[in-house]
PDB file of C-alpha atoms in Angstrom:
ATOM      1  CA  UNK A  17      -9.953   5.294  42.630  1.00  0.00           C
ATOM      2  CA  UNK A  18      -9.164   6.988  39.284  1.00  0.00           C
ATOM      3  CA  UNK A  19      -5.851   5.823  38.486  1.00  0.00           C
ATOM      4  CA  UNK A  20      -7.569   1.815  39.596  1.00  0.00           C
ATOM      5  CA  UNK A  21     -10.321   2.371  36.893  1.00  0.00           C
ATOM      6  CA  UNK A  22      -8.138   4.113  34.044  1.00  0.00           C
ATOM      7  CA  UNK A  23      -5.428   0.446  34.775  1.00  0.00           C
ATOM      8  CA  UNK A  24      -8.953  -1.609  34.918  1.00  0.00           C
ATOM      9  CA  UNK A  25      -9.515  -0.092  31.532  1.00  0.00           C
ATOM     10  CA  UNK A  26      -6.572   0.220  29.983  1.00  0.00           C
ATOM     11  CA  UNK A  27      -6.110  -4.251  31.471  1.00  0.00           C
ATOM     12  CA  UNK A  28      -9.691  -4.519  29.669  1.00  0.00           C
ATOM     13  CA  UNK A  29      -8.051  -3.088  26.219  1.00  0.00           C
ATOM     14  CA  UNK A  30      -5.095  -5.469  25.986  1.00  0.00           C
ATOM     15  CA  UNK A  31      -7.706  -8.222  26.707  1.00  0.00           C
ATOM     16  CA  UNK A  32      -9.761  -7.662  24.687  1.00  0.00           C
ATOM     17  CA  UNK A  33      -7.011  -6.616  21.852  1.00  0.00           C
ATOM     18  CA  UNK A  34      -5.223  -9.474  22.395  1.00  0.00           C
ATOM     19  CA  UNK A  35      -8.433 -12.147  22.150  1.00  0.00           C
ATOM     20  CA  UNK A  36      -9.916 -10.763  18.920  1.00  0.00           C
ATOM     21  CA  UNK A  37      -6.544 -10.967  17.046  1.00  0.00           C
ATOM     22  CA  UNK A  38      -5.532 -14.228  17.893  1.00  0.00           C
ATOM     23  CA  UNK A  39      -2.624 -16.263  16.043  1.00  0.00           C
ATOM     24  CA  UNK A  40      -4.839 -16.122  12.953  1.00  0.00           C
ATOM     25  CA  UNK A  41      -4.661 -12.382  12.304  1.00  0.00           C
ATOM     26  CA  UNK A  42      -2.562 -11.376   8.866  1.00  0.00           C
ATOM     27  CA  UNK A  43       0.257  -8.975   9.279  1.00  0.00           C
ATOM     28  CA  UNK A  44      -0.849  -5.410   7.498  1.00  0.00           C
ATOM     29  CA  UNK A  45       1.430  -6.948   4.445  1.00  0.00           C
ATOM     30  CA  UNK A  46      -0.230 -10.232   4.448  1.00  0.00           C
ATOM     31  CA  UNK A  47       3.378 -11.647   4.525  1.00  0.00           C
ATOM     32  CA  UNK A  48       2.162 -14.760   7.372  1.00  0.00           C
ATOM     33  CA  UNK A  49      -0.737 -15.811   4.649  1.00  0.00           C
ATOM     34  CA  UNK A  50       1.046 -19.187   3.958  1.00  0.00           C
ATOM     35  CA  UNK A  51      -2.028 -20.317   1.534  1.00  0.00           C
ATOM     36  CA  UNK A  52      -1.577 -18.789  -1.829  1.00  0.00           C
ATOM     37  CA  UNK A  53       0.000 -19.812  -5.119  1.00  0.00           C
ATOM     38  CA  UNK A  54       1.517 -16.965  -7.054  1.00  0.00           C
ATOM     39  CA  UNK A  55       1.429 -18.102 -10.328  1.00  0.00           C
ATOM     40  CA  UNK A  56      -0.091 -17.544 -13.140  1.00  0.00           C
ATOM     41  CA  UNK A  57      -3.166 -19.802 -12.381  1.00  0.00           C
ATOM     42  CA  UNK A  58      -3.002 -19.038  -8.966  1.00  0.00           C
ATOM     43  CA  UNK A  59      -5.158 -18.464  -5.440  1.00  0.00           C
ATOM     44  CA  UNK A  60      -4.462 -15.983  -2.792  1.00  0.00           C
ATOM     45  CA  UNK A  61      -6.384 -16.983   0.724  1.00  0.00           C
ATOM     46  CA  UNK A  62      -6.922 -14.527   3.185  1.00  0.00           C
ATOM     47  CA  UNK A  63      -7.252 -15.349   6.946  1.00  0.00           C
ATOM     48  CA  UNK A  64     -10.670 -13.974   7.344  1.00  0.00           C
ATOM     49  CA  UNK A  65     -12.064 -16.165   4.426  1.00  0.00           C
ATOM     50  CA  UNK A  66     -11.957 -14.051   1.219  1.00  0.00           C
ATOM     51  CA  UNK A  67     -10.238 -16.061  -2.003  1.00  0.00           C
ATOM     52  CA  UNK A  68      -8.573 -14.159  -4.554  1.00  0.00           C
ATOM     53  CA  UNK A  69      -8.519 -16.656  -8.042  1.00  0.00           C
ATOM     54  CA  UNK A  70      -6.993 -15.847 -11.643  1.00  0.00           C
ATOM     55  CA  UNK A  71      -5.638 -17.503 -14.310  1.00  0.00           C
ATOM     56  CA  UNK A  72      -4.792 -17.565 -18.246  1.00  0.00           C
ATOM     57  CA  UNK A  73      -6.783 -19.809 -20.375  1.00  0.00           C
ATOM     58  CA  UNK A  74      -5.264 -20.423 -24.007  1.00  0.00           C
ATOM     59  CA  UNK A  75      -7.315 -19.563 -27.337  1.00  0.00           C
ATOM     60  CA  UNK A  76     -10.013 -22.366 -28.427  1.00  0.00           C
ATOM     61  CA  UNK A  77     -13.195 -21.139 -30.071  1.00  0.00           C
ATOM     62  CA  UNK A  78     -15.447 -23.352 -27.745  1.00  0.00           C
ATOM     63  CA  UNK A  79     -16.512 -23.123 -24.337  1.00  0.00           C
ATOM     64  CA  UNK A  80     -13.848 -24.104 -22.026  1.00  0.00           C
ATOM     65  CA  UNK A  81     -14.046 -25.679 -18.402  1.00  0.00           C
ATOM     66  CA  UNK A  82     -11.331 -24.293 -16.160  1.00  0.00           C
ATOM     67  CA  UNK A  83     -10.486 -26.138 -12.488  1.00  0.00           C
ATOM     68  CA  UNK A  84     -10.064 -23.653  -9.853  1.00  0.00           C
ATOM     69  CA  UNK A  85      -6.697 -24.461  -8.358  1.00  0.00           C
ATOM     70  CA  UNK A  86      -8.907 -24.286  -4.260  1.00  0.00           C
ATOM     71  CA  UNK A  87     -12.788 -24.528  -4.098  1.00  0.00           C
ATOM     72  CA  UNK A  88     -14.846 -21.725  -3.244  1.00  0.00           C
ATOM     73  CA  UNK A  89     -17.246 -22.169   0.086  1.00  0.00           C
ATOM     74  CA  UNK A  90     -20.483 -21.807  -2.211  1.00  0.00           C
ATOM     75  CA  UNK A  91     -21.142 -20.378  -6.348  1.00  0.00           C
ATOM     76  CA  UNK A  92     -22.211 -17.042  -4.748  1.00  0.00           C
ATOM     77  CA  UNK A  93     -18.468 -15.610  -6.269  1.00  0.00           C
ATOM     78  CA  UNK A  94     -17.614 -13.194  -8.719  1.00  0.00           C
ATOM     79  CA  UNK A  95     -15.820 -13.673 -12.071  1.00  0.00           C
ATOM     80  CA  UNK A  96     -14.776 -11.161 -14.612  1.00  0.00           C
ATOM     81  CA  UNK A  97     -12.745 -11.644 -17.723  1.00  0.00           C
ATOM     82  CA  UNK A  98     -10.577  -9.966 -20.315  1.00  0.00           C
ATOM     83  CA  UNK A  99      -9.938 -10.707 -23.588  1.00  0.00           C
ATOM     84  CA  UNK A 100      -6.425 -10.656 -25.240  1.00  0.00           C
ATOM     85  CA  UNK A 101      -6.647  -9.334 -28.710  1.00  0.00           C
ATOM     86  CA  UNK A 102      -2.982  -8.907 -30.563  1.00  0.00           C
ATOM     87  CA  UNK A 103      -4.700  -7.695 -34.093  1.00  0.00           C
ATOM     88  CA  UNK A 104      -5.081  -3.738 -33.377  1.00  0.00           C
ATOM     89  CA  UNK A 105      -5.856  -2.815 -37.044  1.00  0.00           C
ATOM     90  CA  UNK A 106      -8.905  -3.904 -36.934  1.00  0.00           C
ATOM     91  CA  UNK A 107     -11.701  -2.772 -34.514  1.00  0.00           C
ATOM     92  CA  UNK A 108     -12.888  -6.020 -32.961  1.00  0.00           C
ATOM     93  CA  UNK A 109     -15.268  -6.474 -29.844  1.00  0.00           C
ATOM     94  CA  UNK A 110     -14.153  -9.289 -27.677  1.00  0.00           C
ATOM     95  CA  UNK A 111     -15.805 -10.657 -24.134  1.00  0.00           C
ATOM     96  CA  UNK A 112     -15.016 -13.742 -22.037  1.00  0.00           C
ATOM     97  CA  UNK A 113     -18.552 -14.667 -21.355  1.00  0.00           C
ATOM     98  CA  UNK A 114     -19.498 -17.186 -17.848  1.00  0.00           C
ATOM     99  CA  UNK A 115     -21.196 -20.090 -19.299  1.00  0.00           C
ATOM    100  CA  UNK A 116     -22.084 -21.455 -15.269  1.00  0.00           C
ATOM    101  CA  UNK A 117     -19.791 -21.964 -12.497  1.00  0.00           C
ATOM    102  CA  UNK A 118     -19.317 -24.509  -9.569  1.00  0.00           C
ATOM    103  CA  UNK A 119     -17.206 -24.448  -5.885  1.00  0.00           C
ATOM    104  CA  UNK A 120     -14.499 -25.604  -8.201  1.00  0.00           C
ATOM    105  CA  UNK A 121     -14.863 -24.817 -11.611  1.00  0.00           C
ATOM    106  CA  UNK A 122     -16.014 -22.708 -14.128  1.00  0.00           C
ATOM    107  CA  UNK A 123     -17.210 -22.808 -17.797  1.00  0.00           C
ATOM    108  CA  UNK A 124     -16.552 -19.461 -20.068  1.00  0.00           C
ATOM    109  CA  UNK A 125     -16.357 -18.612 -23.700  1.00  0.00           C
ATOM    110  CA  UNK A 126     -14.802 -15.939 -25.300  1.00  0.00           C
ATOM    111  CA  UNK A 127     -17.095 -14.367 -28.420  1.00  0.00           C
ATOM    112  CA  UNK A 128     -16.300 -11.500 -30.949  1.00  0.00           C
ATOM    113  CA  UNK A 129     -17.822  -8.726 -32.807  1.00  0.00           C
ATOM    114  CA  UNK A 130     -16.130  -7.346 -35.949  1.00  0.00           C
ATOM    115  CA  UNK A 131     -16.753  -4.024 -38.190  1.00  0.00           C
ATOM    116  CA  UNK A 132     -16.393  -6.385 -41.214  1.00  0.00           C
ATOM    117  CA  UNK A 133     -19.713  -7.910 -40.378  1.00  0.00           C
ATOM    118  CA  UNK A 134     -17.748 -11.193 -38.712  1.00  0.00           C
ATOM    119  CA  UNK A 135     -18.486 -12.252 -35.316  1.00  0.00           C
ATOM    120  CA  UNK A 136     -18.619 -15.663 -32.926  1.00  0.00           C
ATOM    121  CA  UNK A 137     -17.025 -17.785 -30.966  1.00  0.00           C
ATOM    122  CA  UNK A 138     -13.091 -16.565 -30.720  1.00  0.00           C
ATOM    123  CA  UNK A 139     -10.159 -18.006 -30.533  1.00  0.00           C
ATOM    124  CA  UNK A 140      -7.870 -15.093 -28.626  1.00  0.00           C
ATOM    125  CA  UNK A 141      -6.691 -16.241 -25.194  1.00  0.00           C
ATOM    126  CA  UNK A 142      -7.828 -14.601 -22.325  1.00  0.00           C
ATOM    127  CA  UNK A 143      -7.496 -14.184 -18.645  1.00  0.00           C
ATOM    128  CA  UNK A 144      -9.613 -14.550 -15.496  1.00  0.00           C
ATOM    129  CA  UNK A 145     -10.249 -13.311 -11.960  1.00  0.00           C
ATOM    130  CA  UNK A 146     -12.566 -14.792  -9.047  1.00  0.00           C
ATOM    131  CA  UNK A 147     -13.170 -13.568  -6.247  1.00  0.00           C
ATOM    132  CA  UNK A 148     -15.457 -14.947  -3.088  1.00  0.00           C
ATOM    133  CA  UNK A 149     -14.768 -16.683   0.416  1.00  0.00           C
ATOM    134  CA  UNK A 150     -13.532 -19.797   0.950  1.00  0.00           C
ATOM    135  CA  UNK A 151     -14.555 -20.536   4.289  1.00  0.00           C
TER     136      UNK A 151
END
């Protein structure tokens, strides 16, 4: 009776192991992930419905709309930003600021802060990262 219930058991586990992964389940290196685009404007889609998003938006001292290259399910994402700044003798504040965001864009500005008093909308490029679910 104990070696039926520990084969009932261990029958239950491979079940059970087998069900919950599924043909959908990522390898530990993500290698079967076939939706992604590894560029520099690029996406990354994970099987359980996370999105990875960046890109590189050129310098223009207005606000900017950029097209995300896959929609997000919903706006509840996150964005961050970093400014590119190639002047380092002079100490300059620079922040990609969100101006609003959709499932498949987003609006952002990049402003600056300067010791000499200076300070506005910027021109310096800068890049951006996303990340939510997409389904």
């Amino acid at each position: 009776m104990i070696y039926f219930s520990r084969k009932l058991v261990a029958i239950i586990v491979v079940i059970f192991a087998q069900s919950s992964l599924g043909t959908n389940a990522a390898l530990k290196d993500f290698s079967n992930v076939s939706t992604k685009s590894l560029s520099q404007n690029g996406y990354y889609k994970l099987p359980d419905g996370l999105m990875i998003q960046w890109g590189y938006v050129t310098g223009a001292a207005t606000i900017k709309t950029i097209y995300l290259n896959s929609s997000f399910l919903n706006s509840d994402y996150i964005i961050s930003g970093i400014g590119v700044y190639y002047n380092t003798s002079e100490s300059v504040v620079i922040a990609p600021i969100l101006v609003s965001k959709t499932t498949s864009s987003i609006r952002m500005c990049i402003r600056y802060s300067a010791d000499s008093g200076g300070g506005g909308d910027s021109p310096w490029p800068y890049y951006w990262f996303a990340v939510g679910r997409w389904k």
